[in-house]
Coordinates of C-alpha atoms and ligand atoms in Angstrom, one line a residue:
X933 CA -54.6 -10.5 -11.9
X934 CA -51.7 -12.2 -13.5
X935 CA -52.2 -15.6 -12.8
X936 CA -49.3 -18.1 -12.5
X937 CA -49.5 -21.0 -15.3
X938 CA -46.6 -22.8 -16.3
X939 CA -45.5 -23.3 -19.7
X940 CA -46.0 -27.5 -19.1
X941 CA -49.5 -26.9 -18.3
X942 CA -50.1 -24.6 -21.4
X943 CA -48.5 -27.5 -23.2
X944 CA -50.5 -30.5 -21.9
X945 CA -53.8 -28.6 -22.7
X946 CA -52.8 -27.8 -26.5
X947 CA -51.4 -31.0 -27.3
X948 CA -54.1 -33.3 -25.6
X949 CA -56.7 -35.4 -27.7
X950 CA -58.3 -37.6 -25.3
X951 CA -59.7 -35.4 -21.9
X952 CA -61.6 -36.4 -19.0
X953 CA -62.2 -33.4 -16.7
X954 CA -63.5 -34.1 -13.0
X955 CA -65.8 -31.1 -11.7
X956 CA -66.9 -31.0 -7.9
X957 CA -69.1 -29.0 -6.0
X958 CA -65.9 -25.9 -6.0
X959 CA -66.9 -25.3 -9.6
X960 CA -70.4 -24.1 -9.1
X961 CA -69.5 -22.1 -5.6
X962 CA -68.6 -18.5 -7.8
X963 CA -72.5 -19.4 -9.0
X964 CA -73.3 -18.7 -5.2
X965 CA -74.2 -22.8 -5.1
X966 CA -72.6 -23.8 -1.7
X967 CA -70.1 -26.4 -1.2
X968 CA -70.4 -29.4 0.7
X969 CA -67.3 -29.3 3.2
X970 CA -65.9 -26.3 3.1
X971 CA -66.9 -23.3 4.8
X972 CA -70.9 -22.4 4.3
X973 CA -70.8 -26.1 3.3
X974 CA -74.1 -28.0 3.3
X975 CA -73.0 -30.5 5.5
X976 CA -71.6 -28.1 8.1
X977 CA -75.5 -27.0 8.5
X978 CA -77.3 -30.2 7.9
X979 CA -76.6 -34.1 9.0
X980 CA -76.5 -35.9 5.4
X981 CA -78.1 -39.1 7.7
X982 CA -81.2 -37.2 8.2
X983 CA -81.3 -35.7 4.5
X984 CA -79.4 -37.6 2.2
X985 CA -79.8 -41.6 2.9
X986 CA -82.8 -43.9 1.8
X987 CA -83.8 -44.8 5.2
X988 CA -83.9 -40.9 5.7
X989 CA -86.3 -40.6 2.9
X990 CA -88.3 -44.0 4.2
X991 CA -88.7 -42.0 7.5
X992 CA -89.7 -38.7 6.0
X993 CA -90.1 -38.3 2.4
X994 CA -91.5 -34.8 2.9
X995 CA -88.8 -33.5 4.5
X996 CA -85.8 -34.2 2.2
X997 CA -88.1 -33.3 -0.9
X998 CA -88.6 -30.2 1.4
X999 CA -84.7 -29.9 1.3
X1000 CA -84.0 -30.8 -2.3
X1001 CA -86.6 -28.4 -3.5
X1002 CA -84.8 -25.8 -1.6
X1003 CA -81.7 -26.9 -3.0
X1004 CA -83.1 -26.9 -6.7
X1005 CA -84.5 -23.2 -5.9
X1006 CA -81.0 -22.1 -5.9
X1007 CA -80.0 -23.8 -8.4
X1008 CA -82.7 -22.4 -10.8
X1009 CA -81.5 -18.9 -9.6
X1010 CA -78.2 -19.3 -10.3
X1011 CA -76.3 -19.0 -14.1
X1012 CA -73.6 -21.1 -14.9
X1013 CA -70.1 -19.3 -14.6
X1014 CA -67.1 -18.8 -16.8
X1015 CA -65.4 -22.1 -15.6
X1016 CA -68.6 -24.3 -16.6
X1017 CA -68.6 -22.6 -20.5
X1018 CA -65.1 -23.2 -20.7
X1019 CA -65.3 -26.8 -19.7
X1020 CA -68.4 -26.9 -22.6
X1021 CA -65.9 -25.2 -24.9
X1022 CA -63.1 -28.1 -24.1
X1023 CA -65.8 -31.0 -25.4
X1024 CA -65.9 -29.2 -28.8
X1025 CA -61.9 -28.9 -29.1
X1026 CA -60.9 -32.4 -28.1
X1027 CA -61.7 -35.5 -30.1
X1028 CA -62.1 -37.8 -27.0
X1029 CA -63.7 -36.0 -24.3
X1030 CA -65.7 -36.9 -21.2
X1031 CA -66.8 -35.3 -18.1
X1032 CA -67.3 -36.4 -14.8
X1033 CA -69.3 -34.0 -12.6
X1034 CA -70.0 -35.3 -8.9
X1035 CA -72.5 -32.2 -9.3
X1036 CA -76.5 -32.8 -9.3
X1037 CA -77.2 -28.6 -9.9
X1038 CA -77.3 -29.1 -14.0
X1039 CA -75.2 -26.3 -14.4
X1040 CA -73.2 -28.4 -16.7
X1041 CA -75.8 -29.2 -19.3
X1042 CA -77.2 -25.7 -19.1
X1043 CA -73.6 -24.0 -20.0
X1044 CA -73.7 -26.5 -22.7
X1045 CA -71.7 -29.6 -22.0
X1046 CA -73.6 -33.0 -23.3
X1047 CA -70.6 -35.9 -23.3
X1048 CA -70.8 -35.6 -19.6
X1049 CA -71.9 -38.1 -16.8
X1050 CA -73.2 -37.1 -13.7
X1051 CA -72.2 -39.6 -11.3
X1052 CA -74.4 -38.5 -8.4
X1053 CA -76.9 -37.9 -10.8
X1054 CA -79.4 -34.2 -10.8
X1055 CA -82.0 -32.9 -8.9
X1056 CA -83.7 -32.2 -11.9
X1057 CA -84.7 -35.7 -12.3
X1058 CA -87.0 -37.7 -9.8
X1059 CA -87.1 -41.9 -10.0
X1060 CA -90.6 -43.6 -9.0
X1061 CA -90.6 -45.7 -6.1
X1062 CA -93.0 -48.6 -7.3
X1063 CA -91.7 -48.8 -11.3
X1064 CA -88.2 -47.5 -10.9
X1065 CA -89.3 -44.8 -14.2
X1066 CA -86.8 -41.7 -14.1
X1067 CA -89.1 -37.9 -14.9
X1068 CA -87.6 -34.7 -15.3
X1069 CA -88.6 -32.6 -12.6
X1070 CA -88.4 -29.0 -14.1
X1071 CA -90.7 -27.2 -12.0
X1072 CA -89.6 -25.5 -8.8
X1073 CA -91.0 -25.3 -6.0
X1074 CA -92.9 -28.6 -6.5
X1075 CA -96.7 -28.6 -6.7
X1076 CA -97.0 -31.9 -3.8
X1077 CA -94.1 -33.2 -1.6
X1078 CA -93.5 -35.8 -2.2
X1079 CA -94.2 -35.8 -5.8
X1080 CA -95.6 -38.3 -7.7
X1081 CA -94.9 -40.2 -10.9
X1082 CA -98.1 -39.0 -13.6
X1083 CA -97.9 -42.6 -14.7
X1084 CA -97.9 -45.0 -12.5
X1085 CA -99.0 -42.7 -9.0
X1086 CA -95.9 -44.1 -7.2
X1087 CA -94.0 -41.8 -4.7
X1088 CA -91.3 -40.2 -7.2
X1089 CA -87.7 -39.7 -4.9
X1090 CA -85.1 -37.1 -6.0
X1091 CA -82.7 -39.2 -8.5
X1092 CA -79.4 -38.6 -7.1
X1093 CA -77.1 -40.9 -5.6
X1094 CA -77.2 -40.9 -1.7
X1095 CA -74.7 -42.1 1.0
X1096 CA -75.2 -46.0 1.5
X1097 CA -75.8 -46.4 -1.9
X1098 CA -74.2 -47.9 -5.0
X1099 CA -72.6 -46.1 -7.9
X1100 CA -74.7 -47.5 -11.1
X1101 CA -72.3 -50.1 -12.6
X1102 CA -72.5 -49.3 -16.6
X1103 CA -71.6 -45.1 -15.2
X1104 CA -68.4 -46.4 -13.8
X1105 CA -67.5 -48.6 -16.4
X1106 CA -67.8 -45.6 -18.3
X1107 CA -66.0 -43.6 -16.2
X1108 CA -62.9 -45.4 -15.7
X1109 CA -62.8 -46.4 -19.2
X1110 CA -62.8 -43.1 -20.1
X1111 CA -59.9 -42.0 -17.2
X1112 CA -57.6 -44.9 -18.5
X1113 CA -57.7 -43.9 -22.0
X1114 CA -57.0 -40.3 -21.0
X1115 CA -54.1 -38.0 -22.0
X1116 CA -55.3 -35.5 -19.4
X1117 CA -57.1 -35.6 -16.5
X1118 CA -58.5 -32.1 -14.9
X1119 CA -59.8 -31.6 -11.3
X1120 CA -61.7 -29.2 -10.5
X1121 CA -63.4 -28.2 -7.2
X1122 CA -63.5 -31.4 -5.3
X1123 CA -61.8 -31.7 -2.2
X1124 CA -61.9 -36.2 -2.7
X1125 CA -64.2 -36.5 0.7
X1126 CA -66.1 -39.1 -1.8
X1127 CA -63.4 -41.2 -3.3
X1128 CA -64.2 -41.7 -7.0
X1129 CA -62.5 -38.3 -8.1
X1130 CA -59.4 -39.9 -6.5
X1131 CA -59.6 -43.3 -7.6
X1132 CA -60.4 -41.7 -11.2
X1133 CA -57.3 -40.1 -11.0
X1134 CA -55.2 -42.6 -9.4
X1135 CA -56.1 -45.3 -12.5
X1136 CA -55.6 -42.1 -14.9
X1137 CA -52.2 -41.7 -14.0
X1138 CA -51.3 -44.9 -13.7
X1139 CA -52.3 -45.1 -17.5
X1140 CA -50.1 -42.3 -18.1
X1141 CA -51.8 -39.6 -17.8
X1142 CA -51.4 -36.2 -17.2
X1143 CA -53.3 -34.9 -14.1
X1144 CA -54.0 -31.2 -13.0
X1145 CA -55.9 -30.0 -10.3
X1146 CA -57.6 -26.7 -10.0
X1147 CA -58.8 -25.9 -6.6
X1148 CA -58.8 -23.0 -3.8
X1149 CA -57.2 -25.4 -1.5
X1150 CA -55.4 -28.2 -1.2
X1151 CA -57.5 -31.3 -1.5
X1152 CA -57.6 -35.6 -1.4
X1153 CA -56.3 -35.0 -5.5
X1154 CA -53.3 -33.3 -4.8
X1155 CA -50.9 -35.4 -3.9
X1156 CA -51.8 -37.5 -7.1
X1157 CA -51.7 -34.3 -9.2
X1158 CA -48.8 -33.6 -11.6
X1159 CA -49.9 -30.0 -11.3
X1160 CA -51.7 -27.7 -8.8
X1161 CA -52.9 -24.6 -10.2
X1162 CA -54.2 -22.8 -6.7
X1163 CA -57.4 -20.4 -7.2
X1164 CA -61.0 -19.6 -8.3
X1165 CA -62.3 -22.3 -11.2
X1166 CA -64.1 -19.2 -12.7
X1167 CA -60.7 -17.3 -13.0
X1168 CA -57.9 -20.0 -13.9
X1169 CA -59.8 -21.7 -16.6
X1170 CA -60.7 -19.1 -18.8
X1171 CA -57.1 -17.7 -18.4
X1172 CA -55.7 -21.5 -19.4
X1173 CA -57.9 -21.8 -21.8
X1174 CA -56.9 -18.7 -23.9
X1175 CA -53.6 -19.4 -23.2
X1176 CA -53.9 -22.8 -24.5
X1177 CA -55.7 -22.1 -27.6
X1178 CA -53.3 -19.5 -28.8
X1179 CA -50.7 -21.4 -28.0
X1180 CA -52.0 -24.3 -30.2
X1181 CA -52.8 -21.4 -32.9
X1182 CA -49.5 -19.8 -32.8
X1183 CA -48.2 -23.7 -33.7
X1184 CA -49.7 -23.9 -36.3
X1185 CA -48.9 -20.1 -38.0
X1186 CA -45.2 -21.2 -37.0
X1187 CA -45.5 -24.3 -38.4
X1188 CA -46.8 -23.1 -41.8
X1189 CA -43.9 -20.4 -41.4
X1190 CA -41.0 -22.6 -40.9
X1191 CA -42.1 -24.7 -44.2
X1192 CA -42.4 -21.3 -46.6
X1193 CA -39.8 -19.9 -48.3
X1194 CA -39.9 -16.2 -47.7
X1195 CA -42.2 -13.8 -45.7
X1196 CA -45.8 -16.1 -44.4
X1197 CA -49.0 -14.1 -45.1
X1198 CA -52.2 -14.7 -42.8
X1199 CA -55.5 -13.3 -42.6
X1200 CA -57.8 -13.2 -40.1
X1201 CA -61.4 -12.4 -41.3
X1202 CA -64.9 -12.4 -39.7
X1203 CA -68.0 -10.7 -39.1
X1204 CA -68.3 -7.5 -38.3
X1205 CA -67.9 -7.7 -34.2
X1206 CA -66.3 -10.9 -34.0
X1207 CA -63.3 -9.1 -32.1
X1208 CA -61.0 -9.8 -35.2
X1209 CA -58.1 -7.2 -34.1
X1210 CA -58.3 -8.6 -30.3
X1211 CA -57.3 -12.0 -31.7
X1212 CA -55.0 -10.6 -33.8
X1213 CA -53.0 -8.7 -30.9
X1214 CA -52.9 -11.9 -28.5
X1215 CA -51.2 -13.4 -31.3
X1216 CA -48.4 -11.1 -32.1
X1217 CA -48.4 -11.1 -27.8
X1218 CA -48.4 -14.2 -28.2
X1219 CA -45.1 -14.4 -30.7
X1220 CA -43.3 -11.6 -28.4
X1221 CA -43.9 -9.2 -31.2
X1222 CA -42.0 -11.1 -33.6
X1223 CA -44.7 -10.8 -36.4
X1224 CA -46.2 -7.7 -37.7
X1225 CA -49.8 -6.8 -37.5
X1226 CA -51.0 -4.9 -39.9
X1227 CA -55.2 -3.9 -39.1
X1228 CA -56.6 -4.1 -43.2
X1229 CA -59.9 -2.6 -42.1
X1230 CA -59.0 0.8 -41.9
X1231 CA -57.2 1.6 -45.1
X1232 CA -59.1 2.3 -48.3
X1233 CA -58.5 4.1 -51.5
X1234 CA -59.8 7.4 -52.1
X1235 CA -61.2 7.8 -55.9
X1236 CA -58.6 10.4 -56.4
X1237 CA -56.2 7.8 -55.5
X1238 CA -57.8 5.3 -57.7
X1239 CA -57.4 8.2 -60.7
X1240 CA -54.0 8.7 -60.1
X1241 CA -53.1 5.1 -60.6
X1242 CA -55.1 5.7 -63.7
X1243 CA -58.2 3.5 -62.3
X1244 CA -61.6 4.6 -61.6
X1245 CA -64.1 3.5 -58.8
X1246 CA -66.9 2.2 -60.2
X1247 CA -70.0 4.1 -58.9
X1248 CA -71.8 2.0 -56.7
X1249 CA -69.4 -0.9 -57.1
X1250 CA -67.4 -0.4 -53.5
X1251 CA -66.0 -3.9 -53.8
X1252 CA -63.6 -3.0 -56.5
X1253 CA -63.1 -0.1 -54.1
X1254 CA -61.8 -2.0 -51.8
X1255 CA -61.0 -5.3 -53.2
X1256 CA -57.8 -3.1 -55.0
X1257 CA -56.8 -1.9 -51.7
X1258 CA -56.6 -4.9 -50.0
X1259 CA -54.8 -6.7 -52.9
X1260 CA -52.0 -4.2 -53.2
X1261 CA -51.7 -3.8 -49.8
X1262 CA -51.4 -7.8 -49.3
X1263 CA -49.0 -7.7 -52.3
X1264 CA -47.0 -5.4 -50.8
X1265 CA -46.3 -6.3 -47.8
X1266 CA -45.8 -9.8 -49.0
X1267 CA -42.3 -8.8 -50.3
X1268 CA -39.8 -10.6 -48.5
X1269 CA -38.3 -7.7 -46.7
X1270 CA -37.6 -4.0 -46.4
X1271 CA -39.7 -1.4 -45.6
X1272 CA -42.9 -1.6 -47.5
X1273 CA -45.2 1.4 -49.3
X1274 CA -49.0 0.9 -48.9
X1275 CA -50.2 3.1 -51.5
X1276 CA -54.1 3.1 -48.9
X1277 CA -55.7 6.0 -46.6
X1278 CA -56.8 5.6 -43.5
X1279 CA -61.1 5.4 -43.2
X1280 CA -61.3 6.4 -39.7
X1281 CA -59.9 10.0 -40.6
X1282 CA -63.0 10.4 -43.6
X1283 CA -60.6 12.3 -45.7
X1284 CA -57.1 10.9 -47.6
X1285 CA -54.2 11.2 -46.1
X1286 CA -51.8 12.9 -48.4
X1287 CA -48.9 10.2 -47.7
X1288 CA -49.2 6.9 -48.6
X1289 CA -48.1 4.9 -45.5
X1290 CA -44.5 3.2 -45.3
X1291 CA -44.3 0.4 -42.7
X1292 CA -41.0 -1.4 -41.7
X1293 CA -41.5 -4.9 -42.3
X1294 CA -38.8 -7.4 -40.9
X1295 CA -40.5 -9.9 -39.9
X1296 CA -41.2 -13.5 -41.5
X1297 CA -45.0 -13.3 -40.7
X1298 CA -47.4 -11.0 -41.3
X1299 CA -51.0 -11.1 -40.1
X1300 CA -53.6 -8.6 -41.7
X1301 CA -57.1 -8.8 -40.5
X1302 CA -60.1 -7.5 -42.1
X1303 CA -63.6 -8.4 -42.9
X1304 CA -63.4 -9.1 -46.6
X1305 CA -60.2 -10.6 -46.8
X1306 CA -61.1 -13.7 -48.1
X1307 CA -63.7 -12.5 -50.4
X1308 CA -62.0 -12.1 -53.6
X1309 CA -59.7 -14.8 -55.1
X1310 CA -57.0 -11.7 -56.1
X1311 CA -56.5 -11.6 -52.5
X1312 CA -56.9 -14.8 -51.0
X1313 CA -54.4 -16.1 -53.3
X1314 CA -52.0 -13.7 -51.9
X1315 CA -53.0 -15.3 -48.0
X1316 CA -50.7 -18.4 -47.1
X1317 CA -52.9 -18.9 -44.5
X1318 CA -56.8 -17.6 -44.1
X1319 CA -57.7 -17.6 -40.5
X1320 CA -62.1 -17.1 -39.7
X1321 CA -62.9 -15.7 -36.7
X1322 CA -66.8 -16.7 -36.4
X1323 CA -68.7 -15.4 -33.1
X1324 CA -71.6 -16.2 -31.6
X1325 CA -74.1 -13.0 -32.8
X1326 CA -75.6 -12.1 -29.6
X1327 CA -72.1 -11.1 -28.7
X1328 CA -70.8 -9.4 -31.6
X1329 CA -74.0 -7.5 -31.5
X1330 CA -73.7 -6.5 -27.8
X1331 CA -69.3 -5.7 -28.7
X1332 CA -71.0 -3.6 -31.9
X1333 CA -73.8 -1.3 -30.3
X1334 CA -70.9 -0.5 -27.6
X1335 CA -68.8 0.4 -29.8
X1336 CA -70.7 2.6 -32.1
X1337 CA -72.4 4.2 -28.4
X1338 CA -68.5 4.7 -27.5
X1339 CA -68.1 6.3 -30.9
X1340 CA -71.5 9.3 -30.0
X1341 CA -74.0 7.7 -30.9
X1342 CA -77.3 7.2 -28.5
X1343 CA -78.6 3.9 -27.5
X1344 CA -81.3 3.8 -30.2
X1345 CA -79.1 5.6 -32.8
X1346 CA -76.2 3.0 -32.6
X1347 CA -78.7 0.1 -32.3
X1348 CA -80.1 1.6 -35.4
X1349 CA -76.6 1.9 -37.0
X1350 CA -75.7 -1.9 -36.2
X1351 CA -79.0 -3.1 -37.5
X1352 CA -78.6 -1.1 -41.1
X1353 CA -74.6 -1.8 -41.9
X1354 CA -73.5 -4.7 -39.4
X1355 CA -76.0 -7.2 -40.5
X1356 CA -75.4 -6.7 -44.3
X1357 CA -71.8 -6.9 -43.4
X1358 CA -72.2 -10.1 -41.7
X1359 CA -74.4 -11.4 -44.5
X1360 CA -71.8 -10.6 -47.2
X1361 CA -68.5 -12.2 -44.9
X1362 CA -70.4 -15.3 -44.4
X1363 CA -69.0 -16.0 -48.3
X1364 CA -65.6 -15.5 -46.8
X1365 CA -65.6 -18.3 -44.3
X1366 CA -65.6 -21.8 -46.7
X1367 CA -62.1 -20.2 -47.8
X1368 CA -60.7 -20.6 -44.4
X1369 CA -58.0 -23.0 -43.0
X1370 CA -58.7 -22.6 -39.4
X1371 CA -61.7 -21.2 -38.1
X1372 CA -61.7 -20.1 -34.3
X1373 CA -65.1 -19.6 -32.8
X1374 CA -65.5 -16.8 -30.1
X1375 CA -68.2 -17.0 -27.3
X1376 CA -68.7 -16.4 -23.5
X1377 CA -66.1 -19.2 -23.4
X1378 CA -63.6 -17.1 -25.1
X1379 CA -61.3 -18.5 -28.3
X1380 CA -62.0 -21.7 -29.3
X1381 CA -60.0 -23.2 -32.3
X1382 CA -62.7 -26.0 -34.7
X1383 CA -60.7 -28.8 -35.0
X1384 CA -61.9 -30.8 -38.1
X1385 CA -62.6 -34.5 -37.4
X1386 CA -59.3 -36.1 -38.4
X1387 CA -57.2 -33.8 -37.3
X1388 CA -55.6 -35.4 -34.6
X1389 CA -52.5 -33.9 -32.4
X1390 CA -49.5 -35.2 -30.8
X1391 CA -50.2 -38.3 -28.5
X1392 CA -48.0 -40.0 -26.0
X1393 CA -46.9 -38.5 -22.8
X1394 CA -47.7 -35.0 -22.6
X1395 CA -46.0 -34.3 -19.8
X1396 CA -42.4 -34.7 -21.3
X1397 CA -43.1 -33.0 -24.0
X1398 CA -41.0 -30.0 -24.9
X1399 CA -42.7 -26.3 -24.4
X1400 CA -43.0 -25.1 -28.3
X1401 CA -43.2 -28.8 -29.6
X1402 CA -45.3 -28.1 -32.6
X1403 CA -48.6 -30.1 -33.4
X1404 CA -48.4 -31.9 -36.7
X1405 CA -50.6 -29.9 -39.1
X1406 CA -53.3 -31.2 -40.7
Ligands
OAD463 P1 -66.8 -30.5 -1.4 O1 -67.7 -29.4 -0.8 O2 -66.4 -31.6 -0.6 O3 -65.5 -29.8 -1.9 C1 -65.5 -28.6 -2.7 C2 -64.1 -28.3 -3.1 O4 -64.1 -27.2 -4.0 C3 -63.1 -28.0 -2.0 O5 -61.9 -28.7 -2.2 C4 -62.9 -26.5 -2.1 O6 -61.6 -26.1 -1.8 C5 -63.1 -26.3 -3.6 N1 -63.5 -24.9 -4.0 C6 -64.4 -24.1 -3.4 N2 -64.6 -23.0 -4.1 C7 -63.9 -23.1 -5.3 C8 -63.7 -22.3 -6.4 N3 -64.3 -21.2 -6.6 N4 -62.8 -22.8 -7.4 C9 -62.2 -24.0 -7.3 N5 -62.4 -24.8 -6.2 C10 -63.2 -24.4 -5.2 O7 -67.6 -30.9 -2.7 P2 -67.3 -32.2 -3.6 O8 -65.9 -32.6 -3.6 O9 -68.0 -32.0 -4.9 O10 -72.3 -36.1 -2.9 O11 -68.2 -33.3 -2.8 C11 -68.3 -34.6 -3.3 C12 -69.7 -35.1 -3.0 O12 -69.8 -35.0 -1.5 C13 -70.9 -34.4 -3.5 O13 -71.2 -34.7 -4.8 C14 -71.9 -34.8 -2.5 C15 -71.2 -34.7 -1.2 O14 -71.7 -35.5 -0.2 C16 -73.6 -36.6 -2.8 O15 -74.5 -35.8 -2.4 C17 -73.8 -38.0 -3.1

């Protein structure tokens, strides 16, 4: 599904440093976690006075432990979705970032995010009712109801934050600390039927911030939003996100372009399943196919190629193997213009190819991609810019097996395959990645540029700023 997302909004997420993103109950619903207001809502079924109110819980402690329990039951079922790991992803990129989740289901903290407060605080937690001690609560369902504090033998009460009661003081100093120091503000899944989202917002803006909401409906936030973007959490934020971060990436290759004299030369290398050609295809997507990607792992030498140029493969020794292929080849098509002879064979075909392959090269970048790039100083030093594509291993290992199953192989065979040449692979392009000047990380969360502490983008007004404005680089 294409999804609509302007060029302002793509803008405002690349350029921001300071982030606070506000999550309501709409971001856990695609985790099959129901909503308070909307339709299956909670409070459609049950009467928050009778459930969620201290003189509720003075009147029958057993039965809203009865109905938290429940509550916590499905949230131990349930996974966090792709919106929650991309809001984890967003604390790593920015260098000021805080979020605000109105949820108690700690589906936050398990997809990862840590610089969050949860305002309403967790049903994971219970406070005791004679020494005010807060317990994690990790076992569901409960043993007793109500539960009781192992210390002290006080009744324990589900630490959240019910109606009637206060906000704790230092969490919204916090809070609106962090929204009036904001650059951007996202909202996401809360219709504003409890205030603070909106009053968050309303001080955020005032500050001069940039505010987007992200929501299946119209809500309390949008009429204080700069930007609506209408849909599922779990769809529009992974989408943003990846257009975001190669936006920001494609800055800075452009950048480094516009600077260079002559034809720019990047490299994207990795381990082995790291989805190194993927990236490299958003970004020449990304650049309307104004760069040329040229796919490094495929061509090699053959010995009888190597003879011919009078050199000779040492047996054993595949590094030289390749480590001449890739510096011609870089060489090459480093020449400024003109249609450019690789002197290489293709692997995939197990057998030269007679003709050495001529490429049409107009273009004032050029990205090549292949595991070893960076390995060999002869090469590197041919790279203007050495881009590492690092991936979380349980996902490389999953895209690997597939892909060797895809290519014949049985389940055990291709398992055995990844295990024997993948993991020495890896091994051996681990070397490659201190010679990087970017490295983008790749997880359930999708691309994620590592910013290095210090590196700090554009700030100001995002809103007025220019699509294409470039970030300063580092
Ligand atoms: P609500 O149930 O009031 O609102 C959920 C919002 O999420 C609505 O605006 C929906 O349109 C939107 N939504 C639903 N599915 C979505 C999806 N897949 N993607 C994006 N948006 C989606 O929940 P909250 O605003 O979180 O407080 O409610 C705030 C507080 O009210 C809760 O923390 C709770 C409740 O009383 C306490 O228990 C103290």
């Amino acid at each position: 599904m294409a999804l609509n997302i302007s060029g302002t909004v793509v803008t405002a997420l690349k350029r921001a440093n300071r982030v606070v993103v506000i999550t309501g109950a709409g971001i856990s619903a695609e985790s099959g976690i129901p909503t308070f207001r909307g339709v299956g809502g909670l409070w459609r079924t049950f009467k928050a006075e009778d459930l969620a109110t201290p003189q509720a819980f003075a009147r029958d402690p057993k039965l809203v432990w009865e109905w938290y329990d429940w509550r916590r039951g499905l949230c131990a079922k349930a996974e966090p979705n792709a919106a929650h790991r991309v809001v984890a992803a967003m604390e790593r990129f920015y260098h000021q970032f805080t979020l605000v989740t109105q949820n108690v289901d700690g589906l936050h903290g398990r997809a990862g995010s840590r610089r969050m407060v949860e305002v309403h605080g967790s049903v994971w937690r219970g406070r005791c009712m004679s020494c005010g001690a807060e317990v994690a609560l990790e076992q569901t369902p409960l043993a007793q109801l109500p539960p009781k504090h192992d210390g002290c033998g006080g009744v324990l009460r589900p630490a959240v934050v019910w109606f009637g009661e206060n906000y704790e003081r230092a969490v919204l100093e916090q809070t609106f600390t962090a929204a009036e120091q904001a650059q951007l503000v996202l909202v996401v899944g809360t219709s504003g039927g409890v205030s603070l989202p909106v009053d968050l917002v309303v001080q955020a803006r005032q500050a001069g911030a940039t505010v987007i909401e992200i929501n299946t409906e119209r809500s309390a936030v949008s009429r204080v939003a700069h930007e609506r973007l209408e849909g599922k959490a779990g769809e529009i934020l992974p989408e943003l996100w990846r257009r975001a971060q190669l936006s920001y990436l494609a800055d800075e290759i452009e950048t480094r372009a516009r600077r260079r004299e002559g034809r720019l030369m990047v490299g994207i290398a990795g381990p082995p399943g790291a989805g190194k050609s993927a990236l490299a295809e958003a970004l020449v997507a990304e650049f309307r196919n104004e760069v040329v990607y040229v796919p490094m792992d495929g061509f090699h030498f053959n010995n009888a190629r190597l003879e011919a140029l009078g050199l000779r493969a040492r047996k054993g020794a595949p590094e030289t193997f390749d480590r001449l292929a890739f510096e011609m080849a870089v060489g090459e098509l480093r020449k400024a213009a003109g249609p450019v002879k690789l002197p290489v064979y293709l692997r995939e075909l197990h057998e030269p190819v007679p003709e050495a392959l001529t490429v049409e090269v107009e273009t004032p970048i050029v990205i090549v991609e292949g595991n070893y790039l960076f390995l060999w100083p002869e090469v590197q030093g041919k790279l203007d810019l050495c881009i590492y594509l690092d991936c979380d291993a349980a996902l490389a290992r999953e895209d690997l097996i597939a892909r060797h199953q895809s290519g014949g192989l049985n389940a055990l065979a291709a398992e055995r395959k990844y295990e024997a040449n993948d993991r020495l692979n890896r091994e051996t392009v681990e070397a490659t990645r201190g010679a990087a000047q970017i490295t983008v990380r790749r997880d359930a969360a999708g691309w994620t540029v590592v910013r290095a502490a210090g590196t700090a983008g554009a700030t100001g007004p995002l809103r007025t700023a220019a699509e294409g404005d470039m970030m300063p680089v580092p």
